[in-house]
Short mmCIF file of C-alpha atoms in Angstrom, two decimals:
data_model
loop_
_atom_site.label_atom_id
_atom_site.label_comp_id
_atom_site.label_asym_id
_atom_site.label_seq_id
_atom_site.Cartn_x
_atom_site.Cartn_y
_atom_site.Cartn_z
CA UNK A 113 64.30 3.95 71.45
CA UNK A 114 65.06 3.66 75.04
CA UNK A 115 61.85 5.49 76.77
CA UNK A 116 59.65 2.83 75.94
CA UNK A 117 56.96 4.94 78.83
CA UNK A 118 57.46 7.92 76.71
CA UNK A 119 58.08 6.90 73.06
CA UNK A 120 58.85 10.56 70.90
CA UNK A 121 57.75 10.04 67.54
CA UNK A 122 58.14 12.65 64.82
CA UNK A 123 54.18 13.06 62.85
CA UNK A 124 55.67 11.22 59.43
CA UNK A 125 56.51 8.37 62.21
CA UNK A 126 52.79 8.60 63.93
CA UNK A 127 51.11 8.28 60.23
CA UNK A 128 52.64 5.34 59.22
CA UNK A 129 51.50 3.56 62.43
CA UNK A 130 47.90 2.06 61.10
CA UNK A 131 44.51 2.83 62.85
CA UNK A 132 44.79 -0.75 64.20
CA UNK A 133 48.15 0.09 65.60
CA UNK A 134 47.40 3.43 67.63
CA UNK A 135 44.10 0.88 68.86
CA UNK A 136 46.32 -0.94 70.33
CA UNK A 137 48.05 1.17 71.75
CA UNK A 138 45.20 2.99 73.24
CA UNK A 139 43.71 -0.25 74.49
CA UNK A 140 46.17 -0.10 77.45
CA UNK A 141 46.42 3.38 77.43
CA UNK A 142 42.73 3.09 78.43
CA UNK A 143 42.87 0.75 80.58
CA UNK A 144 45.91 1.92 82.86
CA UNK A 145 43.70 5.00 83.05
CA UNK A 146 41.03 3.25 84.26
CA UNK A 147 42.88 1.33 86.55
CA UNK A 148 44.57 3.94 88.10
CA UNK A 149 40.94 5.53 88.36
CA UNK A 150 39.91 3.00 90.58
CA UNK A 151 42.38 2.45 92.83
CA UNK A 152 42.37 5.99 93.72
CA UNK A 153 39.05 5.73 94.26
CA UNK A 154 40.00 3.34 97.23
CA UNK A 155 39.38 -0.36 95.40
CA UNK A 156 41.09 -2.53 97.65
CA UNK A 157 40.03 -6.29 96.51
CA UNK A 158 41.45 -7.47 93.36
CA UNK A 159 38.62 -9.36 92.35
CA UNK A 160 36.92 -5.90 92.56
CA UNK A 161 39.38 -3.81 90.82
CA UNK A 162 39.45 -6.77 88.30
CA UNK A 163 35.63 -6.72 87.54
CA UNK A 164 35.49 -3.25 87.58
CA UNK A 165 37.92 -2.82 85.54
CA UNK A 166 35.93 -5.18 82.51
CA UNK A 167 32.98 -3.60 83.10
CA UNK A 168 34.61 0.20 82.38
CA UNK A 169 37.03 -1.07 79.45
CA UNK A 170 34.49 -3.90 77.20
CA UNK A 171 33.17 -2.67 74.05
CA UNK A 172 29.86 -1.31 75.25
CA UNK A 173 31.43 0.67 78.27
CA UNK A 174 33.89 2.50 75.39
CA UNK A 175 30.68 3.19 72.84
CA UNK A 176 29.41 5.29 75.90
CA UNK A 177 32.83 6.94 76.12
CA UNK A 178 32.96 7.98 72.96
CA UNK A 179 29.77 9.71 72.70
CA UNK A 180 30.18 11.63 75.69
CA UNK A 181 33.45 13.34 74.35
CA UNK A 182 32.32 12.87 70.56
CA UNK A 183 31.27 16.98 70.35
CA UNK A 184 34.18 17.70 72.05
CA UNK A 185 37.04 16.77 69.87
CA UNK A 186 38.93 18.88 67.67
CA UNK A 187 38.70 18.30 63.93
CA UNK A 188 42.07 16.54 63.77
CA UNK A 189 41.33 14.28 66.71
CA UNK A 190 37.60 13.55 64.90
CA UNK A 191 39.35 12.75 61.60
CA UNK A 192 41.48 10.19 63.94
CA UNK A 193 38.28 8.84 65.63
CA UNK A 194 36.73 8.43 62.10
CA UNK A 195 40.13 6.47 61.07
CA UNK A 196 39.71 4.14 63.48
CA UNK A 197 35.99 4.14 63.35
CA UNK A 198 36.23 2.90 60.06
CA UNK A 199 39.17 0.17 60.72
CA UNK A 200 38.29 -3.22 59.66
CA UNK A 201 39.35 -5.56 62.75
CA UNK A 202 39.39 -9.28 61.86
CA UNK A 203 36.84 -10.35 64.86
CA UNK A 204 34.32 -8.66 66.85
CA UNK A 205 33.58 -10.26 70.19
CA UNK A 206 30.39 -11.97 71.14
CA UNK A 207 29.24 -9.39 73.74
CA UNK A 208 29.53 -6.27 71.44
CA UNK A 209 27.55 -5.30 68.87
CA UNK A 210 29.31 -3.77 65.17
CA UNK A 211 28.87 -0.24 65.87
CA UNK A 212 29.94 -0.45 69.64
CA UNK A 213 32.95 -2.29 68.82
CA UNK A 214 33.51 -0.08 65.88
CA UNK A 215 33.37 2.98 68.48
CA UNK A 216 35.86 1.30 71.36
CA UNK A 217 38.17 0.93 68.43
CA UNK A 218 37.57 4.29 67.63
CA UNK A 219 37.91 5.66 71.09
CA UNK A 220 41.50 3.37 71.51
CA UNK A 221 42.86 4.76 68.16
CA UNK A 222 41.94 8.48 69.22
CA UNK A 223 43.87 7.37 73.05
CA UNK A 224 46.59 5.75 71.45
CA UNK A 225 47.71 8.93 68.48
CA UNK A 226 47.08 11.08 71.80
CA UNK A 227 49.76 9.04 73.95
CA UNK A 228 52.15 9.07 71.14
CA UNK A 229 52.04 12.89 70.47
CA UNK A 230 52.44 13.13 74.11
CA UNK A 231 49.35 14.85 74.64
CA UNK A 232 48.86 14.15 78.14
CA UNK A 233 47.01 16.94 79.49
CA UNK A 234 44.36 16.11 76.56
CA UNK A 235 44.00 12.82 77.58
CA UNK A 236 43.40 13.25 80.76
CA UNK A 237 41.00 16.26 79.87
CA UNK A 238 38.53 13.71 78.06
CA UNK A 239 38.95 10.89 80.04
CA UNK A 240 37.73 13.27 82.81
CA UNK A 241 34.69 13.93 81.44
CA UNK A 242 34.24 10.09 80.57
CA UNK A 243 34.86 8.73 84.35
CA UNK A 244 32.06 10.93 85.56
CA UNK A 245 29.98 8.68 83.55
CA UNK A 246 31.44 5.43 85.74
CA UNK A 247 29.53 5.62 88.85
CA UNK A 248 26.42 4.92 86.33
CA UNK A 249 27.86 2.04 84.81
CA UNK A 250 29.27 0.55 87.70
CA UNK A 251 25.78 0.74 89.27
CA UNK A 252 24.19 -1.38 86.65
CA UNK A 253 26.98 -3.89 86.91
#
């Protein structure tokens, strides 16, 4: 592989790649949305984009995600929420409760098998729908 931005993976290639994996995945997937987000929003500082940028991405933040685009996914991308969902991560952290960290992971896992079936258009449909949730939870920041 030498498109490491725009890795092309066949689907027996995708389903060997655990829920943990497409998390992970996700995770910056996520988060390079996010940043991107707000500095085209006009963020200048970088201790602002910085604590922004935790308070959109932590655990609780992604619970919200999820259950705004929950009734909106299709029943493949549910049965890859459920997969990670259901993934048994090794530590939770202090600020996030079992079910919210269950449903970040969930939310990374469905951003992550979206990236690597190149379904751009996707991911930026839902993560549309979760930004215009962010001026809420930037307020109670």
């Amino acid at each position: 592989m030498t498109d490491f931005l725009h890795p092309q993976l066949d689907d027996a290639e995708l389903g060997r790649i655990s829920a943990l994996g497409l998390a992970h995945i996700g995770d910056g997937v996520y988060e390079i949305m996010t940043r991107s987000y707000l500095v085209c929003q006009g963020m200048q500082t970088a201790r602002g984009l910085h604590a922004k940028t935790v308070a959109l991405v932590r655990a609780s933040s992604q619970f919200r995600a999820a259950q705004l685009i929950l009734p909106l996914l299709s029943e493949a991308e549910a049965d890859v929420f459920r997969h990670g969902r259901n993934a048994k991560p090794k530590t939770i952290p202090k600020a996030a409760s079992h079910s919210e960290y269950a449903y970040a992971t969930a939310l990374e896992t469905l951003f992550g098998w979206l990236y690597l079936r190149r379904e751009y258009d996707r991911l930026n449909q839902l993560y549309t729908v979760i930004s215009q949730d962010f001026p809420e939870i930037l307020a109670k920041k």
